[in-house]
PDB file of C-alpha atoms in Angstrom:
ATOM      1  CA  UNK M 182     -10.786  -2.781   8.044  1.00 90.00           C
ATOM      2  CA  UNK M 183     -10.156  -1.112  10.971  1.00 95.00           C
ATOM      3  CA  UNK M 184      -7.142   0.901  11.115  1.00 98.00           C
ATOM      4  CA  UNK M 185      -4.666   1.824  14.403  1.00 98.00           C
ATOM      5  CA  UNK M 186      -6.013   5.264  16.101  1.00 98.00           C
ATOM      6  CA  UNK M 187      -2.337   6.384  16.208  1.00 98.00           C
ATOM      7  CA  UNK M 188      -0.784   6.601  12.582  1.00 98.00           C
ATOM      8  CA  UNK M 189       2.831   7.709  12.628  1.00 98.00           C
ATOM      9  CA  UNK M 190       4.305   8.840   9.031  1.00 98.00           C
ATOM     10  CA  UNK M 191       8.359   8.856   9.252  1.00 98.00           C
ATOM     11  CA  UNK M 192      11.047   9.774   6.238  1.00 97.00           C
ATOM     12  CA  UNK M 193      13.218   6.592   6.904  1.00 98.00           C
ATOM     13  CA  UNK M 194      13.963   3.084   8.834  1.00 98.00           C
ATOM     14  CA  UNK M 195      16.474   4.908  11.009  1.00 98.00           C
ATOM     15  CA  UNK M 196      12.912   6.573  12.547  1.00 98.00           C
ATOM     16  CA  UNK M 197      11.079   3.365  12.196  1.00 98.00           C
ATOM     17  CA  UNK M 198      13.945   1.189  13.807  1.00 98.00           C
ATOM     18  CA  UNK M 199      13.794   4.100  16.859  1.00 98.00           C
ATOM     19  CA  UNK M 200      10.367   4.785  17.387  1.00 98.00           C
ATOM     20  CA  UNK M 201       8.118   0.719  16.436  1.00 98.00           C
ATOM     21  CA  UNK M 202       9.963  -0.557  19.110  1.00 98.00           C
ATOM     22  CA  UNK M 203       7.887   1.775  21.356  1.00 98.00           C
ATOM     23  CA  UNK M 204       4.513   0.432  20.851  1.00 98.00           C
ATOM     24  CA  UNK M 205       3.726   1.669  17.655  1.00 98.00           C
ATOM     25  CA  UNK M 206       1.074  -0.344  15.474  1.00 98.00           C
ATOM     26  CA  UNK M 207       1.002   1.685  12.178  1.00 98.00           C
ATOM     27  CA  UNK M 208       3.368   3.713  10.333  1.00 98.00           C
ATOM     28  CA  UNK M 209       4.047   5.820   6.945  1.00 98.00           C
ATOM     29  CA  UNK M 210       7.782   5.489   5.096  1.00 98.00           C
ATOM     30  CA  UNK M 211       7.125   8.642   3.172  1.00 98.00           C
ATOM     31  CA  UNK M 212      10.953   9.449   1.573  1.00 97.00           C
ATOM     32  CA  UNK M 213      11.008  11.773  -1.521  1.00 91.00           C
ATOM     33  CA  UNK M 214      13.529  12.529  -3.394  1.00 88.00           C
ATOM     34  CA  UNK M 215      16.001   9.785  -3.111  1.00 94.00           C
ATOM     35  CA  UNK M 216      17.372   7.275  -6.105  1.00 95.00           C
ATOM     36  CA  UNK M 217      15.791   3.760  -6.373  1.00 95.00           C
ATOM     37  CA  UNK M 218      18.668   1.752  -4.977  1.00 96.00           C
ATOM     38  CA  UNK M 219      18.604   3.337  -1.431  1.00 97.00           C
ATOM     39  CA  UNK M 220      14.607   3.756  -1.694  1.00 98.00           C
ATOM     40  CA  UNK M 221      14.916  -0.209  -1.919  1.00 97.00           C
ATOM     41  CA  UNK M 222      17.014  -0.477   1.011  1.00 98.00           C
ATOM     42  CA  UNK M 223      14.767   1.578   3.563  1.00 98.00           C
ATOM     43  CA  UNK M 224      11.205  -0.057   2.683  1.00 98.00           C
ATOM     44  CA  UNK M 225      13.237  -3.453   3.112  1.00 98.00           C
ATOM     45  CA  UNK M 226      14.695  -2.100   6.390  1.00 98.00           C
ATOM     46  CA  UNK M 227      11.194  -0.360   7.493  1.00 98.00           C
ATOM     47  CA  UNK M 228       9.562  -4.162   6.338  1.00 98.00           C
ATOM     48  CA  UNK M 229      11.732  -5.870   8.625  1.00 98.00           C
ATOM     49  CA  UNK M 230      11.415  -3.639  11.749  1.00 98.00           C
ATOM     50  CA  UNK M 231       7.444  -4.077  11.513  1.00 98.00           C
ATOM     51  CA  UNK M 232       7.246  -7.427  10.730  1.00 98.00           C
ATOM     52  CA  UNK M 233       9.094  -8.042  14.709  1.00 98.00           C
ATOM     53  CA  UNK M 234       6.486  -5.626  15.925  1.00 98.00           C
ATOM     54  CA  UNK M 235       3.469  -6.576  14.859  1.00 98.00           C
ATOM     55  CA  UNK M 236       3.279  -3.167  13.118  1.00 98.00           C
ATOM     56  CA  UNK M 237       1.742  -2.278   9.709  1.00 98.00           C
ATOM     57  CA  UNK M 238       3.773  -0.417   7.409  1.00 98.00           C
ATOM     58  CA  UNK M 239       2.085   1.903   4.808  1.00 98.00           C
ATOM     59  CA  UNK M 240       4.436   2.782   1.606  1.00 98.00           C
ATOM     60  CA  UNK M 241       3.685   6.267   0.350  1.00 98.00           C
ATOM     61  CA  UNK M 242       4.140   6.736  -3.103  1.00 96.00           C
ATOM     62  CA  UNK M 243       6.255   3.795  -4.526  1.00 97.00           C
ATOM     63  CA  UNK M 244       3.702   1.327  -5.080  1.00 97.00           C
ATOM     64  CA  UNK M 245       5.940  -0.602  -7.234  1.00 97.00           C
ATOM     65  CA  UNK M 246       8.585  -1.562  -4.992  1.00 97.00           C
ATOM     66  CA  UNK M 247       6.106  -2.045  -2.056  1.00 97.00           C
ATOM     67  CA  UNK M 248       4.790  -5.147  -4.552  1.00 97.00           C
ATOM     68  CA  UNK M 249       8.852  -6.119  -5.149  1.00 96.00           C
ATOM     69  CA  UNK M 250       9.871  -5.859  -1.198  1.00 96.00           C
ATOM     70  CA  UNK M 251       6.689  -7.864  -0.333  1.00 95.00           C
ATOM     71  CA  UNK M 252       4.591  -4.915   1.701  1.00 97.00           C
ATOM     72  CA  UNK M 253       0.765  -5.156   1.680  1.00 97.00           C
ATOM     73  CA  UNK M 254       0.024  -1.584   1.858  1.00 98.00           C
ATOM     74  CA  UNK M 255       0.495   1.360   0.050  1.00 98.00           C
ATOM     75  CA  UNK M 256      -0.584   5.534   0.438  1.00 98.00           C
ATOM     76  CA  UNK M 257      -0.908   7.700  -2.932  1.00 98.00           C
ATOM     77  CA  UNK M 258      -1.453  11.003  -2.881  1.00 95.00           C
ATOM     78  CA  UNK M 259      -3.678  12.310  -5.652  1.00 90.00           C
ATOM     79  CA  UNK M 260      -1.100  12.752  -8.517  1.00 89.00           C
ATOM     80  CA  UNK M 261       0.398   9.782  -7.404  1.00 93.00           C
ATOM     81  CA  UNK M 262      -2.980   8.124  -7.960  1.00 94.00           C
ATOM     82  CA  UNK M 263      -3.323   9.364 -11.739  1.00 92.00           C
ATOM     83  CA  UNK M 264      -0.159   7.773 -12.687  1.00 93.00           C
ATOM     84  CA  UNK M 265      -0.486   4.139 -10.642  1.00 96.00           C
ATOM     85  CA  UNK M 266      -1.883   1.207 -11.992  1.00 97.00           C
ATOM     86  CA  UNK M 267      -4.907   0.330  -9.562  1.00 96.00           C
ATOM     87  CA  UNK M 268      -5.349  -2.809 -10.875  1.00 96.00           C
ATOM     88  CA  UNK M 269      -1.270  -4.045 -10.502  1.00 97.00           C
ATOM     89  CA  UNK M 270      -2.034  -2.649  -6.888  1.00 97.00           C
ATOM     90  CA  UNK M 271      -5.399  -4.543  -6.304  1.00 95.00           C
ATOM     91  CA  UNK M 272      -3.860  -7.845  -8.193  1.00 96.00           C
ATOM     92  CA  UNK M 273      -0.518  -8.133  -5.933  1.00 97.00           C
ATOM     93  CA  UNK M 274      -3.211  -7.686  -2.792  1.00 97.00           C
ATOM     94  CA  UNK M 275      -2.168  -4.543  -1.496  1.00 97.00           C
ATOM     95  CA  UNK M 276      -4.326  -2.411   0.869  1.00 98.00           C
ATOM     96  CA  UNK M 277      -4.806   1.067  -0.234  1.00 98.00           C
ATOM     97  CA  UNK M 278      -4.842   4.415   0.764  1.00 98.00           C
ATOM     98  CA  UNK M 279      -5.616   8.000  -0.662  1.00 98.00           C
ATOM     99  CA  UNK M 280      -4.917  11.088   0.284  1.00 97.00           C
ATOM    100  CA  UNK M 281      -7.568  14.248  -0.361  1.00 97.00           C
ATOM    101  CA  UNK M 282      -7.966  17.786  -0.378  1.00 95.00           C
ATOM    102  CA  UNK M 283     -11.231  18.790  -1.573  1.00 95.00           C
ATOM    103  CA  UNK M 284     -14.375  17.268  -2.946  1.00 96.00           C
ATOM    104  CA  UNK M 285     -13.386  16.769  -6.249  1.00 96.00           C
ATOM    105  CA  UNK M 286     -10.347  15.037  -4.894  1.00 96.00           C
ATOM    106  CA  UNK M 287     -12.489  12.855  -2.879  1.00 98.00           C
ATOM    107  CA  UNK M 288     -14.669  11.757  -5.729  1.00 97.00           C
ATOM    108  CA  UNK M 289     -11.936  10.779  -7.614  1.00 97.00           C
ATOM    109  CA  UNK M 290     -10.664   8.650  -4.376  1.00 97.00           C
ATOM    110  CA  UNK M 291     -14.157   6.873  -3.985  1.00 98.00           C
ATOM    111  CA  UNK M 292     -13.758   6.061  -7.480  1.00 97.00           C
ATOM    112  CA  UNK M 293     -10.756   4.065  -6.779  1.00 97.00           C
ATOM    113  CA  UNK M 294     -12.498   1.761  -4.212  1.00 97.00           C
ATOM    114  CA  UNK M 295      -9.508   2.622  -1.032  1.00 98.00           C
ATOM    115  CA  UNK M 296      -8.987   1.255   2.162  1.00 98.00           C
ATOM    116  CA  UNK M 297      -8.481   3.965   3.905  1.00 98.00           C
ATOM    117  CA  UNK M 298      -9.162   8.068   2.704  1.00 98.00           C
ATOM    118  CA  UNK M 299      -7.444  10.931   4.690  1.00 98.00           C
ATOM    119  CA  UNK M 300      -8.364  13.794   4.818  1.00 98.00           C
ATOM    120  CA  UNK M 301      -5.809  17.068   5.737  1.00 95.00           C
ATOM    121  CA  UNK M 302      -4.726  19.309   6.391  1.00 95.00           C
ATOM    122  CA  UNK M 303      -6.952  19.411   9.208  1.00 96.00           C
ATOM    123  CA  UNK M 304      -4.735  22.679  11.351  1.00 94.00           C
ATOM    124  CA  UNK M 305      -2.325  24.744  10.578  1.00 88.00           C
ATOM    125  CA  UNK M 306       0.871  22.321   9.389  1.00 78.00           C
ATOM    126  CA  UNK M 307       4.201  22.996   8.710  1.00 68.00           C
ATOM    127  CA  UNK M 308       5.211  19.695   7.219  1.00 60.00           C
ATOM    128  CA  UNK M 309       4.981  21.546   3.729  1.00 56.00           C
ATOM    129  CA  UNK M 310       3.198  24.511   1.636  1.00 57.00           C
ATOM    130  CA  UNK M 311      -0.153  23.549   0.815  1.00 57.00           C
ATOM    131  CA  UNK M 312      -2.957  25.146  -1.239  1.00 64.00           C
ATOM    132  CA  UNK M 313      -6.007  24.396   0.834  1.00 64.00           C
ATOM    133  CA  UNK M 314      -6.365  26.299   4.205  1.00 79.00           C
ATOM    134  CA  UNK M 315      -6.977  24.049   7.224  1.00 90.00           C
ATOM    135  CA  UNK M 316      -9.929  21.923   6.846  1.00 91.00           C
ATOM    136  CA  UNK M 317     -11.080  22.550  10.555  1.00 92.00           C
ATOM    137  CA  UNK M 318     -12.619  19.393  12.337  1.00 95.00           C
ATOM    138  CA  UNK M 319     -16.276  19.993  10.840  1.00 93.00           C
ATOM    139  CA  UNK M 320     -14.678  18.884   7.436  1.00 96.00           C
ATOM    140  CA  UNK M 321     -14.073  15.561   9.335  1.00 98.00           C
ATOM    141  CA  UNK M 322     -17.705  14.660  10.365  1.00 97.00           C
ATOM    142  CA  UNK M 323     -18.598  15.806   6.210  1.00 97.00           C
ATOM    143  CA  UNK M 324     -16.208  13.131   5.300  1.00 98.00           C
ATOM    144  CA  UNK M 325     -16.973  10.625   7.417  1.00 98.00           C
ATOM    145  CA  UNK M 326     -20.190  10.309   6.744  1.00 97.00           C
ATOM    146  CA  UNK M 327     -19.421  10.420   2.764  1.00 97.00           C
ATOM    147  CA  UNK M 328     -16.663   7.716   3.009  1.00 98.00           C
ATOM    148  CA  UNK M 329     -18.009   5.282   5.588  1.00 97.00           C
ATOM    149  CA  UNK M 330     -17.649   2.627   6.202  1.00 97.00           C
ATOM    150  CA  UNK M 331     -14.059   3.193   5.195  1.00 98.00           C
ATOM    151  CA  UNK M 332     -11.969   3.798   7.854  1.00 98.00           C
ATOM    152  CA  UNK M 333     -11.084   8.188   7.806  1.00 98.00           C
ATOM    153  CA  UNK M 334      -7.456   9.610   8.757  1.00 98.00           C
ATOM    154  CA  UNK M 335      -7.214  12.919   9.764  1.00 98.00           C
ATOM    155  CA  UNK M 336      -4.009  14.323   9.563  1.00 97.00           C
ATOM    156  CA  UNK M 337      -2.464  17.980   9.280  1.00 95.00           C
ATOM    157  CA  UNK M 338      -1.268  19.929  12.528  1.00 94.00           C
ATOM    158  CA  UNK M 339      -2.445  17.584  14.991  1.00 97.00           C
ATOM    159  CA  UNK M 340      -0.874  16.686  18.579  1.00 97.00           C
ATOM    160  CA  UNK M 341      -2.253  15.032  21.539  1.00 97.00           C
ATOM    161  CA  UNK M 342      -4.274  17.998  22.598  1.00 97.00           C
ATOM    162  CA  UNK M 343      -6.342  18.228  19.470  1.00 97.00           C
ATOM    163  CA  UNK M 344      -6.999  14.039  19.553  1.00 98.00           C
ATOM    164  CA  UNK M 345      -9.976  14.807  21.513  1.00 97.00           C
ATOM    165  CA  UNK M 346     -12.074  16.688  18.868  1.00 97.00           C
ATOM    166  CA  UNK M 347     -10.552  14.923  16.056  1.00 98.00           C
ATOM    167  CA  UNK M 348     -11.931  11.661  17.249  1.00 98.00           C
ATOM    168  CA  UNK M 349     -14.895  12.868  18.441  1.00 98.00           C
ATOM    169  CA  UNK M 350     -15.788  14.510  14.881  1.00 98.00           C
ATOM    170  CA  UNK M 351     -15.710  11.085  13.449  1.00 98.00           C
ATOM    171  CA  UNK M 352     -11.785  10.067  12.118  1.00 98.00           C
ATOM    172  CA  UNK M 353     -10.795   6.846  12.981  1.00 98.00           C
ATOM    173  CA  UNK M 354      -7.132   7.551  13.284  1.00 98.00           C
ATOM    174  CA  UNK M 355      -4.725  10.446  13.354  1.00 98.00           C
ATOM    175  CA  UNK M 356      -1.593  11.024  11.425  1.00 98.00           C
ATOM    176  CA  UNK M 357       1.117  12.865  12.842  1.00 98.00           C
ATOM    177  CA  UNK M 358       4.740  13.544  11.168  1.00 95.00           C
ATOM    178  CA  UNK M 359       6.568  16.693  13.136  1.00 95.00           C
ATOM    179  CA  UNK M 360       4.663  16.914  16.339  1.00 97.00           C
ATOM    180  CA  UNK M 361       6.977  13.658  16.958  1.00 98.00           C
ATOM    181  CA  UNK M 362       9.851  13.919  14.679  1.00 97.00           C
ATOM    182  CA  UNK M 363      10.963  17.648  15.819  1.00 96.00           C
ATOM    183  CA  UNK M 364       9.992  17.377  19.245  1.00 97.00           C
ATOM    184  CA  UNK M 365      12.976  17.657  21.846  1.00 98.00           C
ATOM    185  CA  UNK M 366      12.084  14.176  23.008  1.00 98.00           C
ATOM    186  CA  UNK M 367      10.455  11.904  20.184  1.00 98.00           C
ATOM    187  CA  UNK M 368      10.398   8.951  22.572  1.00 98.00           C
ATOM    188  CA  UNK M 369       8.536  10.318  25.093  1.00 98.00           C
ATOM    189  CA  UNK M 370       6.254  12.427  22.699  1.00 98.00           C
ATOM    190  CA  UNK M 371       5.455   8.858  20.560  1.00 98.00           C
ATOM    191  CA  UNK M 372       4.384   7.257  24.200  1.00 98.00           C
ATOM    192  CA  UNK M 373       2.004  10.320  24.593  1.00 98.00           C
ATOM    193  CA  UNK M 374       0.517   9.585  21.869  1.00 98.00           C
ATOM    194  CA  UNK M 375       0.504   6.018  22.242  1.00 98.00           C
ATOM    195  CA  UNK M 376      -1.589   6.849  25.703  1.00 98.00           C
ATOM    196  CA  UNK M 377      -3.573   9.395  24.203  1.00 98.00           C
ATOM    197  CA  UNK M 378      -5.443   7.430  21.417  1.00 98.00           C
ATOM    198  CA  UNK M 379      -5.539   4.258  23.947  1.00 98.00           C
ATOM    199  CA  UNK M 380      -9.394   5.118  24.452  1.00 97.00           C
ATOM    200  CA  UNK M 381      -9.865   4.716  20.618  1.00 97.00           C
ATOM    201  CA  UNK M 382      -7.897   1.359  20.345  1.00 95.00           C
TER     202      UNK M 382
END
């Protein structure tokens, strides 16, 4: 499987409905927090939006009602992936990803036979408080070479600068979440990126 070089992750259709129509090829609806009702709404919204784009949307977390609202991939992080049911995932034909941290994390990934692995944070992020200090892009090349041929996403602190040395240190694609969602201009700064990771397409 080969995954897009460019992986957006978003916290609702409103930024999916803004930002696909741009170019985008594949993107994260990562919402926490919210009840089931509108959680159904915004992966149905999110589905829609894709499907007129040509653009793959990844779940993260609610593998459940990706399998209800018909989506064909899904990202867990690793206490998400304690509690799912692998086999319910495999069965309704879902693609799957995993997030990890650490080695031990990444065993217990391998385990689970993924699609794709990421690995993060790679810099510095401010997306939320994590335990692990940045992974640094020498982690990447480790990974890579333990989780090949399965396609690696590097994510954590990474803008269009950095893209360079992140591909080049073997990931196949890069996540980003606020280098595009609090810059001043999000359209322009998604067509950067767009641009950027053209070379890696």
């Amino acid at each position: 499987m080969k995954l897009d070089p460019f992986y957006l992750i978003v916290d609702s259709a409103a930024w999916i409905e803004r930002l696909v129509p741009l170019g985008v090829k594949l993107v994260q609806l990562r919402i926490k927090d919210s009840d089931e009702a509108t959680l159904r709404t915004e992966i149905r919204r999110a589905n829609d939006v894709c499907a007129v784009h040509g653009c793959q949307l990844i779940v993260n977390d609610y593998w459940r009602l990706a399998i209800e609202k018909g989506c064909d991939f899904v990202h867990l992080g690793h206490e998400d992936l304690a509690a799912a049911d692998l086999l319910a995932i495999k069965y309704a034909g879902l693609k799957l990803g995993l997030s990890t941290h650490d080695h031990a994390e990444l065993e217990t990934a391998l385990a689970a036979e993924p699609d794709d692995i990421a690995l993060g944070p790679i810099y510095p992020t401010i997306l939320k408080k994590m335990k692990w200090r940045p992974q640094g892009v020498e982690r990447i090349g480790e990974w890579k070479r333990r989780v090949a041929p399965i396609p690696l996403v590097a994510i954590g602190g990474l803008n269009p600068d950095r893209l360079d040395g992140v591909f080049a240190a073997g990931a196949d694609s890069a996540a980003v979440v606020t280098d595009i969602t609090l810059n001043a201009d999000p359209e322009l700064r998604t067509r950067e990126w767009i641009e950027k990771t053209d070379p890696w397409r």
